[in-house]
Coordinates of C-alpha atoms in Angstrom, one line a residue:
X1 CA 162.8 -121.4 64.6
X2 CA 163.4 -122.7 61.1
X3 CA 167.2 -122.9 59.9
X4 CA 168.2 -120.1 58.0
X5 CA 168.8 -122.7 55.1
X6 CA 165.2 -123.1 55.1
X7 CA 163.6 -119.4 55.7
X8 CA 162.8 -119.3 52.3
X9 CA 161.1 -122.5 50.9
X10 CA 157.6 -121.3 49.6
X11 CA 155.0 -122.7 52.4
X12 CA 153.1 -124.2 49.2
X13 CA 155.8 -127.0 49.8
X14 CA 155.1 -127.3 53.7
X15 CA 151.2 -128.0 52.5
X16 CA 152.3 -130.1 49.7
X17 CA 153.8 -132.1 52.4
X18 CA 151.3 -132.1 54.7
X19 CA 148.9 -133.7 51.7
X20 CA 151.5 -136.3 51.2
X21 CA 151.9 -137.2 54.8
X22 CA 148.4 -137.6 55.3
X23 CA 147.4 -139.5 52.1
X24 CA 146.3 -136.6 50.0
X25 CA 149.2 -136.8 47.5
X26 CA 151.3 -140.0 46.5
X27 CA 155.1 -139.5 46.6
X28 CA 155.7 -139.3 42.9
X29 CA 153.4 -136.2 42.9
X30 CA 154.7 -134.7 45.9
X31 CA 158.2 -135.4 44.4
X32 CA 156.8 -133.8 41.5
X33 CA 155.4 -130.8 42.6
X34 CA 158.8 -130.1 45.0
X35 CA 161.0 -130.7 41.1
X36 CA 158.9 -127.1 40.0
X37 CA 160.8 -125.2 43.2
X38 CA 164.1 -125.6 41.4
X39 CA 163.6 -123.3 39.0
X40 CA 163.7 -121.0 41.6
X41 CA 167.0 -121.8 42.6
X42 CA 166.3 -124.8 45.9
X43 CA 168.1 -128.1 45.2
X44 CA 166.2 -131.2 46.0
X45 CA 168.9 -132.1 48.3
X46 CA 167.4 -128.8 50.3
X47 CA 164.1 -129.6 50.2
X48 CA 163.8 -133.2 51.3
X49 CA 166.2 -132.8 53.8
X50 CA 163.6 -129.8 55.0
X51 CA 160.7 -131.4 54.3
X52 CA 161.3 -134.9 55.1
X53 CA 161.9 -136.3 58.8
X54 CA 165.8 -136.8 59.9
X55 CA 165.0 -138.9 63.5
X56 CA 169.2 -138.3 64.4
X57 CA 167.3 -134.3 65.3
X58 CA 165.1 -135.7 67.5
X59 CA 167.1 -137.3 70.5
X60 CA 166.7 -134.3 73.2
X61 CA 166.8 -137.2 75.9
X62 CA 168.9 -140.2 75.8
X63 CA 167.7 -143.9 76.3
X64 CA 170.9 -144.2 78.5
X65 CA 169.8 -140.9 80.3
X66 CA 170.9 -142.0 83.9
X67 CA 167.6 -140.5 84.9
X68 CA 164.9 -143.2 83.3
X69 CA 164.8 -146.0 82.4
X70 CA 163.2 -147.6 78.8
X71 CA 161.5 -150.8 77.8
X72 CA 159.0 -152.4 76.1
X73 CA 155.9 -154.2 76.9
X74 CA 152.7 -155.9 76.2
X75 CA 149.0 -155.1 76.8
X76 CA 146.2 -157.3 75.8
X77 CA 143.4 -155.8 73.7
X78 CA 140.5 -158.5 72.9
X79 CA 138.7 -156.1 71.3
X80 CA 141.9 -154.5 69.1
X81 CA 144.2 -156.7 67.6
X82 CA 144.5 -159.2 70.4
X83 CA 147.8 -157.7 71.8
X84 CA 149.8 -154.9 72.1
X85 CA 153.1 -153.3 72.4
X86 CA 154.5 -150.3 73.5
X87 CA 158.0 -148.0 75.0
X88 CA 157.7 -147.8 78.5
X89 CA 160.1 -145.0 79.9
X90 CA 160.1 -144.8 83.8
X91 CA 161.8 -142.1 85.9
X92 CA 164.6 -144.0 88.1
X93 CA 165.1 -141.4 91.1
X94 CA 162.1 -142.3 93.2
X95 CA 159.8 -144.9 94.2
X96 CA 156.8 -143.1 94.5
X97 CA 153.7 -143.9 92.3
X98 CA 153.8 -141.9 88.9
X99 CA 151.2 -140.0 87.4
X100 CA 150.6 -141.2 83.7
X101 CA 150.6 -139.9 80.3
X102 CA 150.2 -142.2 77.1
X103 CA 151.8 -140.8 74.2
X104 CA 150.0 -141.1 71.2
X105 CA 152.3 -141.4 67.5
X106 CA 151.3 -139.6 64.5
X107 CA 149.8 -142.0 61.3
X108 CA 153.2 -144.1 60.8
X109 CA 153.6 -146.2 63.9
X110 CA 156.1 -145.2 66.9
X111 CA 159.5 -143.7 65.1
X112 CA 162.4 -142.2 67.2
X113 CA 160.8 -138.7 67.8
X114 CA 157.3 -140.1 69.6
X115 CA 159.9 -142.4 71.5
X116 CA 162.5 -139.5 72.8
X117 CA 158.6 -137.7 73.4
X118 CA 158.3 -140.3 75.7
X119 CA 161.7 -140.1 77.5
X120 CA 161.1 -136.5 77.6
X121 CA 158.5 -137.2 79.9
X122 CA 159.8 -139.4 82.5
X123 CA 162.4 -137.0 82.1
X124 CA 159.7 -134.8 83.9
X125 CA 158.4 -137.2 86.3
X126 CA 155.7 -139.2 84.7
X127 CA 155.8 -143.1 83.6
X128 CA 155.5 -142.6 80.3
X129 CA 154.2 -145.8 77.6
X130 CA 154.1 -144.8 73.8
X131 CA 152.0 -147.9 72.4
X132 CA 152.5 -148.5 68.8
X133 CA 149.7 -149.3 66.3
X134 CA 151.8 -151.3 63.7
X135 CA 152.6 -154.4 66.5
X136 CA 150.0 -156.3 64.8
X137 CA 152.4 -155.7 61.7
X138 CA 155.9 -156.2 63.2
X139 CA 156.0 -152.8 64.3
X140 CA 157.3 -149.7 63.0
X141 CA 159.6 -150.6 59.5
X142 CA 162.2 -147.7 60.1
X143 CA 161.1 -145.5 57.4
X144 CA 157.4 -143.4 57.4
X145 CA 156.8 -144.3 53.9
X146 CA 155.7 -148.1 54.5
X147 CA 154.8 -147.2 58.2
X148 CA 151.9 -144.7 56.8
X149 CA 151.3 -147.6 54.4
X150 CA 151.1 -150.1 56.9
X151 CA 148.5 -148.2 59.4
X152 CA 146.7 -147.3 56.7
X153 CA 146.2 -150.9 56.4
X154 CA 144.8 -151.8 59.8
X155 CA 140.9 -150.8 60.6
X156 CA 140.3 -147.4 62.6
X157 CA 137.9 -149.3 65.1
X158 CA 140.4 -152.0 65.7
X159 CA 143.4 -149.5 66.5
X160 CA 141.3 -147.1 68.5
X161 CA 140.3 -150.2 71.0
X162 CA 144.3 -150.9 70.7
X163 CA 144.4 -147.0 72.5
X164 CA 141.9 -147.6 74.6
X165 CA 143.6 -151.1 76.1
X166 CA 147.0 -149.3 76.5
X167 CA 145.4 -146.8 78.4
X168 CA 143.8 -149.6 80.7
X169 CA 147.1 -151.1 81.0
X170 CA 148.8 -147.8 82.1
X171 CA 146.1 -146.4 84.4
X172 CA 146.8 -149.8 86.3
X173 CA 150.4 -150.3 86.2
X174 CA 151.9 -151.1 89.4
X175 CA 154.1 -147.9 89.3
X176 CA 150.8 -145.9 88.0
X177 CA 149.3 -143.5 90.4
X178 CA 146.1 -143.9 89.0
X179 CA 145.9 -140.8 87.4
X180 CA 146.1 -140.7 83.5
X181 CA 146.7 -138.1 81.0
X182 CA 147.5 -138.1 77.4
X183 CA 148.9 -136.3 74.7
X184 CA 149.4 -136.7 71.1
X185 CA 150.1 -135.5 67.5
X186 CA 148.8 -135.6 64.1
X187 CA 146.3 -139.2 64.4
X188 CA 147.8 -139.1 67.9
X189 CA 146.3 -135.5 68.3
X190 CA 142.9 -137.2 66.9
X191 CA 143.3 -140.2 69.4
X192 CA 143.7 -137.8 72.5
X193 CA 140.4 -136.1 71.7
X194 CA 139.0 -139.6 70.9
X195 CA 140.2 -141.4 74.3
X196 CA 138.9 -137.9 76.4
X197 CA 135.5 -138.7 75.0
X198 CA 135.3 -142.3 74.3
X199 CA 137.7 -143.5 77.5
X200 CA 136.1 -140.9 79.7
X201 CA 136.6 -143.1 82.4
X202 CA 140.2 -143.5 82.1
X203 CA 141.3 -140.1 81.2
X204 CA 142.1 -137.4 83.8
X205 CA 143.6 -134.9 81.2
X206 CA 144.4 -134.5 77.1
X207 CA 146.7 -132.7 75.4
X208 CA 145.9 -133.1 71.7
X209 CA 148.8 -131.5 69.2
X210 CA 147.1 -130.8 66.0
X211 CA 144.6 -133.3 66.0
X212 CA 141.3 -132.9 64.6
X213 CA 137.8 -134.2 67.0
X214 CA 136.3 -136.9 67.8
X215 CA 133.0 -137.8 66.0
X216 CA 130.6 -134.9 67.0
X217 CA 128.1 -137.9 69.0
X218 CA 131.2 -138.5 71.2
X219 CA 132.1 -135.4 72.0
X220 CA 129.0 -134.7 74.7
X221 CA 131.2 -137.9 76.8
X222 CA 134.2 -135.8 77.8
X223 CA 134.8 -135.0 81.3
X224 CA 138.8 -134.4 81.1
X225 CA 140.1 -131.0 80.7
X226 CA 141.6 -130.5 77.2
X227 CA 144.4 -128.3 76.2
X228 CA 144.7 -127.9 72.5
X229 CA 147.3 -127.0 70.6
X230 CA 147.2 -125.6 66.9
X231 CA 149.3 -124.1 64.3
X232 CA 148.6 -120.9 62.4
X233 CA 149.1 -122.4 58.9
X234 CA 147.7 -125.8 59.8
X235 CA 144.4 -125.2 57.4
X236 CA 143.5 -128.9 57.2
X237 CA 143.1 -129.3 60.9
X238 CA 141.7 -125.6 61.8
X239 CA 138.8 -125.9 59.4
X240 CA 137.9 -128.3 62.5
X241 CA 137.7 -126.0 64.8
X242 CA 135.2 -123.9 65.2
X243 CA 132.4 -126.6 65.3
X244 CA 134.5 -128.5 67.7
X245 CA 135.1 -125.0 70.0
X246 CA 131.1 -124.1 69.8
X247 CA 130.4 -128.0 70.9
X248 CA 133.3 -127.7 73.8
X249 CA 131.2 -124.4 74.9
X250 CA 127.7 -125.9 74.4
X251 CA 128.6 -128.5 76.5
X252 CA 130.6 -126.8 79.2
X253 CA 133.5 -129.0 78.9
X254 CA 136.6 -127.2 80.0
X255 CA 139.4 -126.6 78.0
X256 CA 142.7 -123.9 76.6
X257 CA 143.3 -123.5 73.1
X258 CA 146.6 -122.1 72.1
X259 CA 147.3 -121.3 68.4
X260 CA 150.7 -120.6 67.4
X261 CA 151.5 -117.9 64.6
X262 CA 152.9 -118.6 61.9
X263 CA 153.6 -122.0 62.7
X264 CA 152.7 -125.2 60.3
X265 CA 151.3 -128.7 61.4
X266 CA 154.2 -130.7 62.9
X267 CA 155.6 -127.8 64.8
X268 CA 156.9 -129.6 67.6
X269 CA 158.5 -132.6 65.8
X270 CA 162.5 -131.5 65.8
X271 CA 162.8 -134.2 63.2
X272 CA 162.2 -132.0 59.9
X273 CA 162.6 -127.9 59.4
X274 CA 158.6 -127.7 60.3
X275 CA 159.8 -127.5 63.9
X276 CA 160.0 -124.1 65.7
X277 CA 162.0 -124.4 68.4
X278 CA 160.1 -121.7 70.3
X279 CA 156.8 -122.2 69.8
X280 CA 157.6 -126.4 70.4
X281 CA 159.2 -125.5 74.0
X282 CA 156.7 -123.2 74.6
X283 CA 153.7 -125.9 73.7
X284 CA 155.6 -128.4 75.5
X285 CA 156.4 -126.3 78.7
X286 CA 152.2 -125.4 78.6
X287 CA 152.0 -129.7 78.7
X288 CA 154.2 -130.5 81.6
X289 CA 152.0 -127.4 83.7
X290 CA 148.9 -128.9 82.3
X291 CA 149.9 -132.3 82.9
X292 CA 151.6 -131.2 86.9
X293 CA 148.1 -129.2 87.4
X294 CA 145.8 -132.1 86.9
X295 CA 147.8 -135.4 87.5
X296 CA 150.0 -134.4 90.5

């Protein structure tokens, strides 16, 4: 759950973020708007440490974890931006083939938390590879500020083929079993429903975390199984929903949607006070079954 430090910031300032996190709001607004909270008493040392990310939270699995083992490495994509680059964490206590899952960042390149997301999962027993849209511009800067400037730079189509290459790439690896899932949050809960039904091929399972659909002419492609995770106070995203649940029925395509109460967009990123620690084990524990059930 929320620290008790941050119980009682009005959730107009968890939305204010969401709008500025997603390009709705420059950061001189947003800045703005968080100055009229303290007249009710919250420093601004309070609220950017709540609202904005601190990746030191986010390490729940070492990159000297005994257990895996982390890299990088290179994919082509001739129809993306040429090549790509991604973190490739691989369990070390067997030498069996590895079911897959491609872990998908959210719209500021691969920071620390999508990379311990990663760990987290060869942690589990998958061979994990987080891929990072801003290679083509040196990679993620250190700071979500210029990374959401910088992949709001590049072309959709030319990043989505980037996902759909990395994909290739880990369905094939040498220590890949073959079978592929993904998951991801935010854009990377967008590019999980996109690969299901435009990488139909490739995809044995998705886990989108608060992602909105793909375009409604793709969505008749899917064959994967989805499970779909949403937050209560997520308005932006949910609004989605409906027309993407009746198209899911209409089309018989199977899939689990969980929505968690009271819970805002970024739930499961421990990085900032949006996180709720029970509802993000929860969500995660429902991944690694989902993920056990249908790549295993």
């Amino acid at each position: 759950m929320t620290t008790p430090q941050f119980q009682q910031i009005p959730q107009e300032a968890f939305d204010w973020y969401d709008d500025y996190a997603h390009g709705a709001m420059d950061r001189r607004t947003f800045m703005k708007k968080l100055g009229t909270l303290t007249a009710l008493g919250f420093s601004m040392a309070v609220l950017t440490s709540a609202l904005l990310p601190n990746y030191v939270l986010a390490e729940q699995v070492s990159f000297n974890d005994p257990d895996i083992k982390a890299s990088y490495a290179e994919f082509d994509s001739p129809l993306g931006h040429g090549k790509g680059r991604g973190y490739l964490a691989v369990p070390t206590n067997t030498t069996a083939k590895l079911p897959s899952v491609l872990v998908v960042h959210e719209n500021r390149g691969l920071n620390p938390y999508i990379k311990d997301v990663a760990r987290r999962l060869a942690k589990a027993g998958f061979l994990a590879f987080a891929p990072d849209a801003l290679f083509p511009l040196g990679g993620y800067p250190g700071n979500d500020d210029d990374g959401r400037a910088m992949q709001s730079s590049l072309a959709r189509e030319k990043i989505q083929f980037d996902f759909i290459a990395a994909s290739q790439f880990l369905k094939t690896h040498p220590l890949s079993s073959g079978k592929l899932g993904v998951v991801g949050f935010c854009f990377g809960g967008y590019m999980a429903n996109y690969l299901a039904a435009s990488a139909n091929e490739l995809i044995d399972a998705a886990v989108p975390f608060y992602g909105t659909p793909a375009a409604k002419e793709l969505r008749k492609n899917i064959k994967a199984p989805l499970l779909i995770h949403l937050a209560q106070l997520d308005t932006r995203v949910n609004q989605t929903w409906p027309e993407y649940q009746a198209d899911l029925d209409s089309l018989g395509i199977k899939y689990t949607m969980h929505m968690y109460q009271a819970a805002n967009h970024g739930f499961h990123n421990d990085s900032t006070s949006r996180y709720d620690k029970a509802q993000a084990e929860l969500a995660w524990q429902r991944t690694l079954d989902f993920f056990k059930l249908h790549l295993v």
